[in-house]
Structure formats: C-alpha cells, structure tokens
Tab-separated table of C-alpha atoms in Angstrom:
chain	number	residue	atom	x	y	z
T	1	MET	CA	-64.093	-61.710	-37.202
T	2	ALA	CA	-63.767	-61.139	-40.953
T	3	ASP	CA	-63.397	-57.382	-40.712
T	4	VAL	CA	-60.783	-57.542	-37.964
T	5	PRO	CA	-57.271	-57.381	-39.463
T	6	SER	CA	-55.197	-60.501	-38.852
T	7	ILE	CA	-52.432	-60.376	-36.273
T	8	LEU	CA	-50.243	-62.257	-38.771
T	9	PRO	CA	-47.686	-62.188	-40.218
T	10	LEU	CA	-45.397	-62.310	-37.223
T	11	ARG	CA	-42.164	-60.578	-38.120
T	12	LEU	CA	-38.870	-61.512	-36.473
T	13	THR	CA	-35.942	-59.174	-36.985
T	14	ASP	CA	-32.513	-60.314	-35.784
T	15	VAL	CA	-34.052	-61.909	-32.713
T	16	THR	CA	-31.389	-62.823	-30.188
T	17	TYR	CA	-31.735	-64.199	-26.704
T	18	GLN	CA	-28.873	-64.434	-24.272
T	19	ALA	CA	-28.814	-65.814	-20.760
T	20	ARG	CA	-25.870	-66.167	-18.405
T	21	GLY	CA	-23.443	-65.047	-21.086
T	22	GLN	CA	-24.584	-67.676	-23.576
T	23	THR	CA	-26.305	-66.893	-26.832
T	24	LEU	CA	-29.245	-69.285	-26.957
T	25	ILE	CA	-31.092	-67.742	-29.897
T	26	ASP	CA	-28.823	-66.153	-32.459
T	27	GLY	CA	-30.088	-63.534	-34.894
T	28	ILE	CA	-33.234	-65.144	-36.286
T	29	SER	CA	-35.184	-63.183	-38.892
T	30	GLY	CA	-38.218	-63.961	-40.998
T	31	ASP	CA	-41.980	-63.627	-41.346
T	32	LEU	CA	-44.408	-66.270	-40.127
T	33	GLU	CA	-47.327	-66.052	-42.541
T	34	ALA	CA	-50.970	-66.777	-41.859
T	35	LYS	CA	-51.090	-69.850	-44.051
T	36	GLY	CA	-49.733	-73.295	-43.376
T	37	ARG	CA	-48.262	-75.315	-40.572
T	38	SER	CA	-44.747	-74.280	-39.608
T	39	VAL	CA	-42.700	-76.881	-37.765
T	40	ILE	CA	-39.570	-75.890	-35.907
T	41	LEU	CA	-37.302	-78.918	-36.095
T	42	GLY	CA	-33.992	-79.552	-34.424
T	43	PRO	CA	-32.127	-81.582	-31.842
T	44	ASN	CA	-32.631	-81.107	-28.125
T	45	GLY	CA	-31.125	-77.882	-26.899
T	46	ALA	CA	-31.359	-76.185	-30.289
T	47	GLY	CA	-33.537	-73.449	-28.795
T	48	LYS	CA	-36.904	-74.589	-30.188
T	49	SER	CA	-38.928	-74.051	-27.019
T	50	LEU	CA	-37.154	-70.781	-26.384
T	51	LEU	CA	-38.014	-69.499	-29.855
T	52	LEU	CA	-41.647	-70.463	-29.322
T	53	ARG	CA	-41.763	-68.639	-25.984
T	54	LEU	CA	-40.188	-65.554	-27.570
T	55	CYS	CA	-42.762	-65.556	-30.377
T	56	HIS	CA	-45.607	-66.020	-27.879
T	57	GLY	CA	-44.271	-63.143	-25.806
T	58	LEU	CA	-43.542	-65.078	-22.617
T	59	LEU	CA	-39.915	-63.987	-22.965
T	60	GLN	CA	-38.475	-60.777	-24.337
T	61	PRO	CA	-35.565	-60.985	-26.785
T	62	THR	CA	-32.336	-59.441	-25.523
T	63	ALA	CA	-31.790	-57.994	-29.006
T	64	GLY	CA	-33.895	-57.701	-32.152
T	65	ARG	CA	-37.636	-57.302	-32.551
T	66	ILE	CA	-40.723	-59.513	-32.658
T	67	GLU	CA	-43.741	-57.725	-34.090
T	68	TRP	CA	-47.286	-58.756	-34.857
T	69	ALA	CA	-48.931	-57.178	-37.901
T	70	VAL	CA	-51.316	-55.217	-35.677
T	71	GLY	CA	-48.613	-54.140	-33.240
T	72	ASN	CA	-47.854	-55.620	-29.857
T	73	ASN	CA	-50.548	-54.941	-27.296
T	74	GLU	CA	-52.544	-56.665	-24.607
T	75	ARG	CA	-55.254	-57.832	-27.010
T	76	VAL	CA	-52.767	-59.677	-29.211
T	77	ARG	CA	-52.098	-62.206	-26.455
T	78	GLN	CA	-55.772	-63.160	-26.402
T	79	ARG	CA	-55.646	-63.949	-30.123
T	80	GLN	CA	-52.911	-66.546	-29.751
T	81	ALA	CA	-52.529	-69.603	-27.550
T	82	MET	CA	-49.827	-72.014	-26.553
T	83	VAL	CA	-49.810	-75.682	-25.619
T	84	PHE	CA	-46.870	-76.462	-23.381
T	85	GLN	CA	-44.824	-79.634	-23.374
T	86	ASP	CA	-46.080	-80.338	-19.862
T	87	PRO	CA	-49.456	-78.626	-19.799
T	88	VAL	CA	-50.541	-77.087	-16.514
T	89	LEU	CA	-54.102	-78.164	-15.948
T	90	LEU	CA	-56.188	-76.262	-13.452
T	91	ARG	CA	-57.527	-78.114	-10.433
T	92	ARG	CA	-61.000	-78.252	-11.904
T	93	SER	CA	-63.029	-80.488	-14.157
T	94	THR	CA	-62.153	-81.093	-17.794
T	95	ALA	CA	-65.006	-78.828	-18.884
T	96	GLY	CA	-63.967	-76.259	-16.271
T	97	ASN	CA	-60.491	-76.109	-17.788
T	98	ILE	CA	-61.882	-75.494	-21.265
T	99	ARG	CA	-64.288	-72.875	-19.980
T	100	TYR	CA	-61.516	-70.986	-18.190
T	101	PRO	CA	-60.099	-68.943	-21.124
T	102	LEU	CA	-63.623	-67.980	-22.209
T	103	HIS	CA	-64.237	-66.745	-18.688
T	104	LEU	CA	-60.968	-64.781	-18.751
T	105	HIS	CA	-61.775	-63.189	-22.086
T	106	GLY	CA	-65.240	-62.222	-20.982
T	107	THR	CA	-67.166	-64.408	-23.426
T	108	PRO	CA	-70.879	-64.087	-22.677
T	109	ARG	CA	-72.003	-66.883	-20.360
T	110	ARG	CA	-74.718	-68.170	-22.685
T	111	GLU	CA	-72.150	-68.614	-25.473
T	112	GLN	CA	-69.684	-70.418	-23.244
T	113	GLN	CA	-71.497	-73.728	-22.887
T	114	ALA	CA	-71.907	-74.304	-26.621
T	115	ARG	CA	-68.260	-73.557	-27.272
T	116	VAL	CA	-67.097	-75.750	-24.398
T	117	ASP	CA	-69.240	-78.609	-25.709
T	118	GLU	CA	-67.853	-78.169	-29.207
T	119	ALA	CA	-64.255	-78.163	-27.983
T	120	LEU	CA	-64.912	-81.230	-25.814
T	121	ALA	CA	-66.389	-83.080	-28.769
T	122	ARG	CA	-63.600	-82.083	-31.115
T	123	ALA	CA	-60.963	-83.326	-28.668
T	124	GLY	CA	-62.905	-86.515	-27.947
T	125	LEU	CA	-63.292	-85.599	-24.299
T	126	SER	CA	-67.077	-85.355	-23.977
T	127	ALA	CA	-67.220	-88.556	-21.925
T	128	VAL	CA	-64.807	-87.179	-19.326
T	129	ALA	CA	-66.169	-83.622	-19.236
T	130	ASP	CA	-66.962	-83.756	-15.533
T	131	ARG	CA	-63.852	-85.681	-14.507
T	132	PRO	CA	-61.161	-83.717	-12.641
T	133	ALA	CA	-58.592	-82.746	-15.266
T	134	ARG	CA	-55.562	-83.928	-13.337
T	135	VAL	CA	-56.632	-87.547	-13.145
T	136	LEU	CA	-56.928	-87.892	-16.937
T	137	SER	CA	-54.379	-89.983	-18.835
T	138	GLY	CA	-51.369	-88.261	-20.369
T	139	GLY	CA	-52.876	-88.303	-23.845
T	140	GLU	CA	-56.206	-86.975	-22.594
T	141	GLN	CA	-54.450	-84.221	-20.656
T	142	GLN	CA	-52.579	-83.103	-23.764
T	143	ARG	CA	-55.800	-83.185	-25.845
T	144	LEU	CA	-57.454	-81.141	-23.129
T	145	ALA	CA	-54.606	-78.627	-23.260
T	146	ILE	CA	-55.120	-78.278	-27.017
T	147	ALA	CA	-58.889	-77.975	-26.646
T	148	ARG	CA	-58.424	-75.312	-23.977
T	149	ALA	CA	-55.987	-73.423	-26.194
T	150	TRP	CA	-58.317	-73.679	-29.172
T	151	VAL	CA	-61.642	-72.838	-27.520
T	152	ALA	CA	-61.075	-69.091	-27.655
T	153	ARG	CA	-60.460	-69.376	-31.432
T	154	PRO	CA	-56.867	-68.154	-31.510
T	155	GLU	CA	-55.431	-67.061	-34.840
T	156	VAL	CA	-52.129	-68.654	-33.907
T	157	LEU	CA	-51.609	-71.857	-31.956
T	158	PHE	CA	-48.114	-72.570	-30.649
T	159	LEU	CA	-47.397	-76.160	-29.642
T	160	ASP	CA	-44.207	-77.114	-27.834
T	161	GLU	CA	-43.340	-80.798	-28.394
T	162	PRO	CA	-46.953	-81.784	-27.789
T	163	THR	CA	-46.346	-85.532	-28.037
T	164	SER	CA	-42.929	-85.914	-26.451
T	165	ASN	CA	-44.158	-88.045	-23.545
T	166	LEU	CA	-46.891	-90.006	-25.315
T	167	ASP	CA	-47.264	-93.454	-26.808
T	168	PRO	CA	-47.996	-93.912	-30.546
T	169	ALA	CA	-51.788	-94.162	-30.191
T	170	ALA	CA	-51.994	-91.014	-28.100
T	171	THR	CA	-49.567	-89.295	-30.465
T	172	ARG	CA	-51.776	-90.134	-33.431
T	173	ALA	CA	-54.805	-88.635	-31.633
T	174	ILE	CA	-52.867	-85.455	-30.921
T	175	GLU	CA	-51.689	-85.149	-34.524
T	176	GLU	CA	-55.227	-85.604	-35.814
T	177	LEU	CA	-56.423	-82.929	-33.422
T	178	VAL	CA	-53.691	-80.536	-34.580
T	179	LEU	CA	-54.772	-81.072	-38.193
T	180	ALA	CA	-58.387	-80.472	-37.186
T	181	VAL	CA	-57.427	-77.216	-35.499
T	182	ASP	CA	-55.537	-76.253	-38.643
T	183	GLN	CA	-58.747	-76.847	-40.634
T	184	THR	CA	-60.510	-74.212	-38.532
T	185	GLY	CA	-58.056	-71.636	-39.874
T	186	ALA	CA	-55.644	-71.258	-36.985
T	187	LYS	CA	-51.989	-70.873	-37.869
T	188	ILE	CA	-50.013	-73.788	-36.396
T	189	ILE	CA	-46.468	-73.184	-35.188
T	190	MET	CA	-45.032	-76.194	-33.405
T	191	THR	CA	-41.734	-77.657	-32.319
T	192	THR	CA	-40.660	-81.258	-32.521
T	193	HIS	CA	-37.502	-83.322	-32.635
T	194	ASP	CA	-39.415	-86.208	-34.212
T	195	LEU	CA	-38.694	-86.458	-37.923
T	196	GLY	CA	-41.766	-88.581	-38.657
T	197	GLN	CA	-44.003	-86.071	-36.956
T	198	ALA	CA	-42.417	-83.188	-38.847
T	199	ARG	CA	-42.977	-85.025	-42.117
T	200	ARG	CA	-46.616	-85.782	-41.242
T	201	LEU	CA	-47.603	-82.343	-39.995
T	202	ALA	CA	-45.415	-79.695	-41.565
T	203	ASN	CA	-45.972	-77.548	-44.604
T	204	GLU	CA	-42.670	-75.863	-43.996
T	205	ILE	CA	-39.692	-76.748	-41.834
T	206	LEU	CA	-37.656	-74.295	-39.850
T	207	PHE	CA	-34.476	-76.167	-38.992
T	208	LEU	CA	-32.880	-74.860	-35.844
T	209	HIS	CA	-29.422	-75.773	-34.608
T	210	ARG	CA	-27.557	-74.154	-31.714
T	211	GLY	CA	-29.925	-71.208	-31.681
T	212	ARG	CA	-29.507	-70.419	-35.358
T	213	LEU	CA	-32.082	-70.854	-38.103
T	214	LEU	CA	-30.068	-72.900	-40.560
T	215	GLU	CA	-32.741	-73.359	-43.160
T	216	ARG	CA	-36.365	-72.736	-43.854
T	217	THR	CA	-37.836	-74.810	-46.671
T	218	PRO	CA	-41.075	-76.517	-47.753
T	219	VAL	CA	-41.358	-79.924	-46.132
T	220	THR	CA	-40.885	-82.096	-49.237
T	221	GLU	CA	-37.819	-80.177	-50.256
T	222	PHE	CA	-36.351	-80.390	-46.780
T	223	PHE	CA	-36.622	-84.148	-46.588
T	224	ALA	CA	-35.544	-84.716	-50.222
T	225	ALA	CA	-32.633	-82.325	-50.374
T	226	PRO	CA	-31.626	-80.505	-47.192
T	227	ARG	CA	-29.449	-77.503	-47.915
T	228	THR	CA	-27.131	-77.649	-44.965
T	229	ALA	CA	-24.750	-80.329	-43.774
T	230	GLU	CA	-26.266	-80.145	-40.271
T	231	ALA	CA	-29.775	-80.811	-41.547
T	232	ALA	CA	-28.532	-83.658	-43.702
T	233	ALA	CA	-26.782	-85.175	-40.702
T	234	PHE	CA	-29.903	-84.755	-38.553
T	235	LEU	CA	-32.015	-86.459	-41.213
T	236	LYS	CA	-29.556	-89.337	-41.418
T	237	GLY	CA	-29.944	-89.835	-37.700
T	238	ASP	CA	-26.481	-88.655	-36.749
T	239	LEU	CA	-26.214	-87.191	-33.300
T	240	LEU	CA	-25.932	-83.447	-33.567
T	241	CYS	CA	-24.600	-81.569	-30.622
X	1	MET	CA	-53.994	-88.694	38.756
X	2	THR	CA	-57.338	-88.745	40.522
X	3	ASP	CA	-57.928	-85.226	39.224
X	4	LEU	CA	-57.439	-86.449	35.691
X	5	THR	CA	-59.805	-89.419	36.032
X	6	ALA	CA	-62.363	-87.240	37.750
X	7	ALA	CA	-62.007	-84.663	34.989
X	8	PHE	CA	-62.630	-87.218	32.256
X	9	ALA	CA	-65.644	-88.564	34.126
X	10	LEU	CA	-66.983	-85.058	34.624
X	11	ALA	CA	-66.414	-84.076	30.999
X	12	LEU	CA	-68.231	-87.183	29.802
X	13	ASP	CA	-71.023	-86.621	32.290
X	14	MET	CA	-71.554	-82.989	31.244
X	15	LEU	CA	-71.530	-83.924	27.599
X	16	LEU	CA	-73.983	-86.779	28.035
X	17	ARG	CA	-76.312	-84.637	30.132
X	18	PHE	CA	-76.166	-81.880	27.496
X	19	ASP	CA	-75.385	-79.530	30.364
X	20	PRO	CA	-77.027	-76.238	29.262
X	21	ASP	CA	-74.290	-74.022	30.733
X	22	LEU	CA	-71.655	-76.076	28.963
X	23	LEU	CA	-73.514	-75.965	25.655
X	24	GLU	CA	-73.850	-72.207	25.944
X	25	ILE	CA	-70.135	-71.775	26.547
X	26	VAL	CA	-69.144	-74.166	23.758
X	27	GLY	CA	-71.652	-72.506	21.434
X	28	LEU	CA	-70.292	-69.027	22.096
X	29	SER	CA	-66.703	-70.236	21.688
X	30	LEU	CA	-67.544	-71.649	18.293
X	31	GLN	CA	-69.593	-68.645	17.267
X	32	VAL	CA	-66.860	-66.166	18.176
X	33	SER	CA	-63.941	-68.129	16.778
X	34	LEU	CA	-65.661	-69.219	13.559
X	35	SER	CA	-66.795	-65.642	12.893
X	36	ALA	CA	-63.280	-64.392	13.550
X	37	VAL	CA	-61.854	-67.031	11.215
X	38	GLY	CA	-64.361	-66.175	8.490
X	39	LEU	CA	-63.558	-62.493	8.721
X	40	ALA	CA	-59.811	-63.085	8.927
X	41	ALA	CA	-59.955	-65.374	5.882
X	42	LEU	CA	-61.801	-62.695	3.880
X	43	ILE	CA	-58.977	-60.280	4.650
X	44	GLY	CA	-56.003	-62.610	4.996
X	45	LEU	CA	-56.381	-64.777	1.884
X	46	PRO	CA	-56.405	-61.916	-0.678
X	47	LEU	CA	-53.788	-60.027	1.337
X	48	GLY	CA	-51.484	-63.038	1.436
X	49	ALA	CA	-52.022	-63.728	-2.260
X	50	ALA	CA	-51.308	-60.091	-3.140
X	51	VAL	CA	-48.084	-60.136	-1.145
X	52	ALA	CA	-47.080	-63.347	-2.922
X	53	LEU	CA	-47.962	-62.176	-6.433
X	54	PHE	CA	-47.455	-58.459	-6.808
X	55	ARG	CA	-44.468	-56.198	-6.564
X	56	PHE	CA	-45.593	-52.996	-4.896
X	57	PRO	CA	-43.909	-50.491	-2.614
X	58	GLY	CA	-43.947	-51.656	0.974
X	59	ARG	CA	-44.401	-55.279	-0.007
X	60	LEU	CA	-41.323	-56.450	1.867
X	61	ALA	CA	-42.344	-54.478	4.934
X	62	ILE	CA	-45.830	-55.994	4.890
X	63	ASN	CA	-44.355	-59.437	4.420
X	64	ALA	CA	-42.024	-58.971	7.383
X	65	LEU	CA	-44.839	-57.581	9.537
X	66	LEU	CA	-47.160	-60.470	8.684
X	67	THR	CA	-44.526	-63.017	9.607
X	68	ALA	CA	-43.639	-61.191	12.809
X	69	PHE	CA	-47.302	-60.749	13.753
X	70	MET	CA	-47.954	-64.483	13.440
X	71	GLY	CA	-46.789	-64.637	17.021
X	72	LEU	CA	-48.645	-61.613	18.411
X	73	PRO	CA	-49.288	-61.958	22.143
X	74	PRO	CA	-53.078	-62.244	22.579
X	75	VAL	CA	-53.103	-60.024	25.687
X	76	VAL	CA	-51.487	-57.222	23.729
X	77	VAL	CA	-54.050	-57.533	20.945
X	78	GLY	CA	-56.749	-57.600	23.599
X	79	LEU	CA	-55.350	-54.478	25.186
X	80	ILE	CA	-55.240	-52.621	21.868
X	81	VAL	CA	-58.811	-53.568	21.020
X	82	TYR	CA	-59.796	-52.616	24.582
X	83	LEU	CA	-58.287	-49.171	24.123
X	84	LEU	CA	-60.020	-48.790	20.745
X	85	LEU	CA	-63.419	-49.820	22.088
X	86	SER	CA	-63.360	-48.315	25.581
X	87	ARG	CA	-65.611	-45.344	26.310
X	88	ALA	CA	-62.803	-42.869	25.707
X	89	GLY	CA	-61.402	-44.707	22.711
X	90	PRO	CA	-61.932	-43.828	19.033
X	91	LEU	CA	-64.535	-46.580	18.558
X	92	GLY	CA	-66.067	-46.206	22.011
X	93	ILE	CA	-69.254	-44.801	20.555
X	94	LEU	CA	-70.090	-48.224	19.118
X	95	GLY	CA	-70.506	-49.623	22.633
X	96	LEU	CA	-68.955	-52.932	21.681
X	97	LEU	CA	-66.708	-53.503	24.687
X	98	PHE	CA	-67.622	-56.654	26.666
X	99	THR	CA	-69.702	-58.061	23.796
X	100	PRO	CA	-69.047	-61.058	21.524
X	101	ALA	CA	-68.458	-58.590	18.668
X	102	ALA	CA	-65.420	-57.203	20.490
X	103	MET	CA	-64.124	-60.729	20.997
X	104	ILE	CA	-64.557	-61.491	17.297
X	105	LEU	CA	-62.661	-58.319	16.409
X	106	ALA	CA	-59.785	-59.156	18.756
X	107	GLN	CA	-59.443	-62.734	17.520
X	108	CYS	CA	-59.693	-61.562	13.918
X	109	LEU	CA	-56.764	-59.175	14.437
X	110	LEU	CA	-54.846	-61.960	16.109
X	111	ILE	CA	-55.180	-64.512	13.328
X	112	THR	CA	-55.321	-62.431	10.136
X	113	PRO	CA	-51.484	-62.303	10.005
X	114	ILE	CA	-51.331	-66.086	10.442
X	115	ILE	CA	-53.761	-66.757	7.616
X	116	ALA	CA	-52.147	-64.138	5.370
X	117	ALA	CA	-48.575	-65.321	5.905
X	118	LEU	CA	-49.413	-69.003	5.422
X	119	SER	CA	-51.561	-68.377	2.361
X	120	ALA	CA	-48.817	-66.197	0.855
X	121	GLN	CA	-46.550	-69.230	0.941
X	122	THR	CA	-49.190	-71.523	-0.573
X	123	VAL	CA	-50.052	-69.062	-3.330
X	124	ALA	CA	-46.378	-68.454	-4.121
X	125	ASP	CA	-45.803	-72.194	-4.565
X	126	LEU	CA	-48.832	-72.561	-6.801
X	127	HIS	CA	-47.875	-69.473	-8.786
X	128	GLU	CA	-44.542	-71.028	-9.684
X	129	GLU	CA	-46.413	-73.861	-11.332
X	130	TYR	CA	-49.145	-71.742	-12.981
X	131	ASP	CA	-47.288	-68.565	-13.937
X	132	GLU	CA	-46.391	-69.300	-17.563
X	133	GLN	CA	-49.715	-70.951	-18.332
X	134	LEU	CA	-51.716	-68.064	-16.906
X	135	ARG	CA	-49.619	-65.471	-18.727
X	136	SER	CA	-50.111	-67.458	-21.917
X	137	LEU	CA	-53.869	-67.355	-21.358
X	138	ALA	CA	-53.647	-63.575	-20.874
X	139	ALA	CA	-54.973	-63.648	-17.322
X	140	GLY	CA	-54.825	-60.204	-15.710
X	141	PRO	CA	-53.383	-59.641	-12.228
X	142	GLY	CA	-56.787	-59.794	-10.522
X	143	GLN	CA	-57.788	-62.879	-12.488
X	144	THR	CA	-54.490	-64.555	-11.574
X	145	LEU	CA	-55.078	-63.861	-7.886
X	146	VAL	CA	-58.602	-65.278	-7.939
X	147	THR	CA	-57.506	-68.318	-9.966
X	148	LEU	CA	-54.677	-69.168	-7.583
X	149	LEU	CA	-56.867	-68.760	-4.507
X	150	TRP	CA	-59.528	-70.979	-6.050
X	151	ASP	CA	-57.141	-73.650	-7.295
X	152	GLY	CA	-55.354	-73.598	-3.946
X	153	ARG	CA	-58.596	-73.738	-1.997
X	154	PHE	CA	-57.950	-77.085	-0.347
X	155	ARG	CA	-54.352	-76.286	0.540
X	156	LEU	CA	-55.458	-72.941	1.959
X	157	LEU	CA	-57.652	-74.859	4.388
X	158	THR	CA	-54.473	-75.530	6.333
X	159	ALA	CA	-53.857	-71.812	6.757
X	160	ILE	CA	-57.444	-71.253	7.842
X	161	LEU	CA	-57.232	-74.159	10.280
X	162	ALA	CA	-54.107	-72.738	11.856
X	163	GLY	CA	-56.042	-69.523	12.375
X	164	PHE	CA	-58.983	-71.352	13.904
X	165	GLY	CA	-56.759	-73.313	16.257
X	166	ARG	CA	-55.124	-70.139	17.483
X	167	ALA	CA	-58.433	-68.295	17.867
X	168	VAL	CA	-60.334	-70.967	19.752
X	169	ALA	CA	-57.420	-71.649	22.115
X	170	GLU	CA	-56.407	-68.113	23.081
X	171	VAL	CA	-57.574	-66.660	26.360
X	172	GLY	CA	-55.830	-63.315	26.842
X	173	ALA	CA	-57.613	-61.271	24.198
X	174	VAL	CA	-61.163	-62.488	24.835
X	175	MET	CA	-60.672	-62.129	28.576
X	176	ILE	CA	-59.733	-58.467	28.260
X	177	VAL	CA	-62.288	-57.346	25.678
X	178	GLY	CA	-65.043	-59.817	26.610
X	179	GLY	CA	-64.744	-59.699	30.370
X	180	ASN	CA	-65.773	-63.339	30.925
X	181	ILE	CA	-69.333	-62.356	31.825
X	182	ASN	CA	-71.535	-65.335	32.621
X	183	HIS	CA	-74.214	-65.979	29.960
X	184	ALA	CA	-72.810	-63.122	27.851
X	185	THR	CA	-69.150	-63.379	26.969
X	186	ARG	CA	-67.919	-66.513	28.716
X	187	VAL	CA	-66.113	-68.874	26.351
X	188	MET	CA	-64.284	-72.124	27.027
X	189	THR	CA	-60.846	-70.657	27.631
X	190	THR	CA	-62.045	-67.915	29.979
X	191	ALA	CA	-64.216	-70.431	31.824
X	192	ILE	CA	-61.197	-72.695	32.264
X	193	ALA	CA	-59.158	-69.795	33.647
X	194	LEU	CA	-61.971	-68.899	36.058
X	195	GLU	CA	-62.620	-72.431	37.322
X	196	THR	CA	-58.893	-72.965	37.817
X	197	SER	CA	-58.610	-69.836	39.919
X	198	LYS	CA	-61.628	-70.961	41.950
X	199	GLY	CA	-59.957	-74.287	42.586
X	200	ASN	CA	-62.468	-76.368	40.578
X	201	LEU	CA	-59.651	-78.223	38.891
X	202	ALA	CA	-61.753	-81.156	37.729
X	203	LEU	CA	-64.298	-78.884	36.058
X	204	ALA	CA	-61.503	-76.798	34.486
X	205	LEU	CA	-59.817	-79.905	33.192
X	206	ALA	CA	-63.101	-81.280	31.877
X	207	LEU	CA	-63.619	-78.083	29.918
X	208	GLY	CA	-60.047	-78.353	28.667
X	209	ILE	CA	-60.634	-81.896	27.450
X	210	ILE	CA	-63.742	-80.806	25.571
X	211	LEU	CA	-61.872	-77.861	24.035
X	212	ILE	CA	-59.085	-80.089	22.797
X	213	ALA	CA	-61.572	-82.633	21.450
X	214	LEU	CA	-63.368	-79.855	19.611
X	215	ALA	CA	-60.182	-78.517	18.024
X	216	LEU	CA	-59.165	-82.053	17.120
X	217	GLY	CA	-62.550	-82.751	15.533
X	218	VAL	CA	-62.441	-79.622	13.387
X	219	ASN	CA	-58.909	-80.426	12.261
X	220	LEU	CA	-59.726	-84.031	11.421
X	221	ALA	CA	-62.742	-82.966	9.377
X	222	ALA	CA	-60.706	-80.404	7.458
X	223	MET	CA	-57.884	-82.857	6.843
X	224	ALA	CA	-60.354	-85.417	5.541
X	225	ILE	CA	-61.735	-82.838	3.110
X	226	ARG	CA	-58.239	-81.877	1.989
X	227	ASP	CA	-57.078	-85.444	1.455
X	228	ALA	CA	-60.226	-86.346	-0.442
X	229	ALA	CA	-59.691	-83.282	-2.616
X	230	ARG	CA	-56.065	-84.187	-3.241
X	231	VAL	CA	-57.099	-87.608	-4.498
X	232	ARG	CA	-59.840	-86.089	-6.610
X	233	TYR	CA	-58.202	-82.979	-8.039
X	234	GLY	CA	-54.505	-83.830	-7.804
C-alpha cells in the first residue's frame, strides 16, 4: 500500500446541495486532510448526514466540486467506507457480513478468513461470528457495521451518528472501536450532535448550522472559545433551530 | 354427497395400496412440474431482478408483458409449443412432441412470467432497503443483483411456489403437447380430465383430492422453511 498515493486530501469547493427549492448545504469549502479525526457537529437538521453522503459520493452536489486527491473514479469508492446511522445488515451470519466487502473487492479467498477473523476479534464479535447478523443487539449490530466497513482497510471511514440509538455501555464500546480504527491509520470523519462524544473523539470540529460551515477549529479551542455566537449557544445547550 | 365420500375412500385406498398406476402418474406430475419450476426459476429470478434494478430500453415493455403474461391461458401456451414442436414446426426435428420434455417446456413458458413478475416486486422492495449500503460498498450492478437474490432467497420462495402451484394444476398445456398417453405422458390433471369424461367421477375426484393434498403439502413445507428463516435471519 505504501507506494500507492493516498486518496486524501478530499477537497470541497463551494459545495452546495439543493432539494425542492431549499438550500440544504450552502457553499462549503475546505480540505479534509489525511491526519486526525474530524467530527462534524451541529444540531439536528444542520445537514451533517447530507454532507457525509456528499463526501462519500452517494449524492452529487448541485453546485461546487468534491474531489479526491487521485481524482474521482470507481476505485476511489473501494478505498473509503461508511457506517450508516441505521446500518443495513445483510441476511447472513455476522462473519458473512464482514466477508462480503472482501468478496466484492475480489480479495483472494485464502486471505479472506484471516482478515474476517481479525475484524471479528477487533470488534469483539468472535463469539457471535456464526450468529445471523440481524438478531444481534443494537450495539453489536453497530460494531458489526464498523467491522464490515473497516475490513477492507479503507483510507477514509465515514460514520453517521454511530451511537445515536445506543445506551452508554454500547456507546463506549463503539467509541473505543472508532479509536482503534483510527490507530490503524484510517481517516475518521464522523457526525454527531452529542457534545461529549465530540469532545472525546474529535481532533478537529467542523461546526455545521443550517447547511453552512460556521467554524472549523481544533477541538480544545472549539470547546474553550467558540468563534461564532451559534456555536457558543450550542455549547451552552441552547436550542438552535 | 355419496360421490364425495366414495372419492375420499377411493383416494385413501389407492394411497394405502401404493397403487402403481397412481404412483406413476403422481411421479410424472411432480417430475414435469418441478423441472418446469426449476427451469423457470433459473430464467425468471434473474429476469425479474434485472427488470427491478436496471434501467434499460424496453424495460417498461418487458415489465408490462410479464405482468400481462402472468395470466396466460394454458391452452394457448400449449398450442404455441405444439406448433413449435410439431413435425412441420421450427423445432420439429427434435421429436419432442408428446414427451415429458415438451410438457416441461410448456409449463416453463407458462410460469416464467409469474416467477419473474413476483420476484421483480420482491427484489425492488429489498433494493430500497439495501441500495445506499450496497453503493457505499461499491457493489457493481451484477454483484447487486446476485446479493439481492441471495438475501431475498426465502421471500422468493413465495414466487417460486406460485409458479409451482400454477404448473402442477394446469391441464390445457400438458394435454395438448403431452397427449395424455398412458404410461408416457399422463399426469394428474390430464388423468382427472379423462376419468371425468369416462364417467368415473369417484376416481377423478380421488385424483383431485390427492392433487390438492400434494399442492398443500409443498406449500406448507415451503412456508415452514420461510417462517423459520424469518425468525433466524430477520
């Protein structure tokens, strides 16, 4: 992998997304660099999920450009992965779900098992490897979704509110897993509306409000001295709408 | 009423005696209809999935045809296959007319639209759920089709069952292309038609009872598999 040029940074230029006459993402620009965990923070409806889907290429911006460092092509999709808020698990076993992307990408069969086992172990799912994925608990399902996203060694991992429906114990397990994935060198780009989670996981905060990127600052700075009134209000717990 | 009681008694009696003629007829019915279903599933499942997933020229026309052809009259299908396979027909050289192979072909044509149209609906529903996830995983069009067919495998059983029910119960097509020849192409439905016309109402009814029981048994087994799978795989 070392001699393959990185797909990062991801460059956004005046990215705008409109639907039904409403501007949902409004002129966002900036580079997402290879290093660090970027957390997109903001109230519900700010456009966080939408921005993630635009970056991942599931949606096309109505104006502006989103470009990977190596250009946008079919292979770029295989080098990134996304964990959805409500992950869609295939109607197969836990191990079968993790094996699926390797199968899609044409990973040699003899390599697959070792990588599936490693991903299972890392996500703490080895004991339920043969269990049908859809009968797992919510926390296990989300860990499985992360393991499945990670198994093909993406350079970028997008996570959309990965703990929004989970209890504190399951949330802690997810956060630990995200940090572990980060340790393997994958760029983490995730959304959350949970301030505590942003503080625990982020290196930098991208604060989004009504489709606009209001500020982008290192995490300590953001929590100590937010630059915008909206961010300050959000931090205070005021209801932004 | 006496006919009905007599028919039940006769059906039970033939079954318990393992009547060799009956077993032959039941065996051929199953052989023909199961082969037709297998063949129709091989064609209909991918065809239905393709219609559900891909935008290609003629897609709407195919979709409309499939839906319309769900109700094809069996005698018409039989007639078409007859014309294809008769001495003078384009496939006459194969010498298949009045053989089980011709009956399989006719039933296959009859039920492929049913299986395709029903599986198109199933695959479309599943695709709505899977679409974003599969695009995120960079699944190609072919991979998406295979994944949806596999993950929908237990729901698709319903489509296949509908095809089987139609195949095993139809009489018009197999009568025309099979000819209802004793010990060669006689199946349950053609035997029922024959015995009725001969006035052996009790025997005809007995065969009918066995046919219905058979269809019921196959359906119950498939439903049990599907429900068990739903509990297991969600």
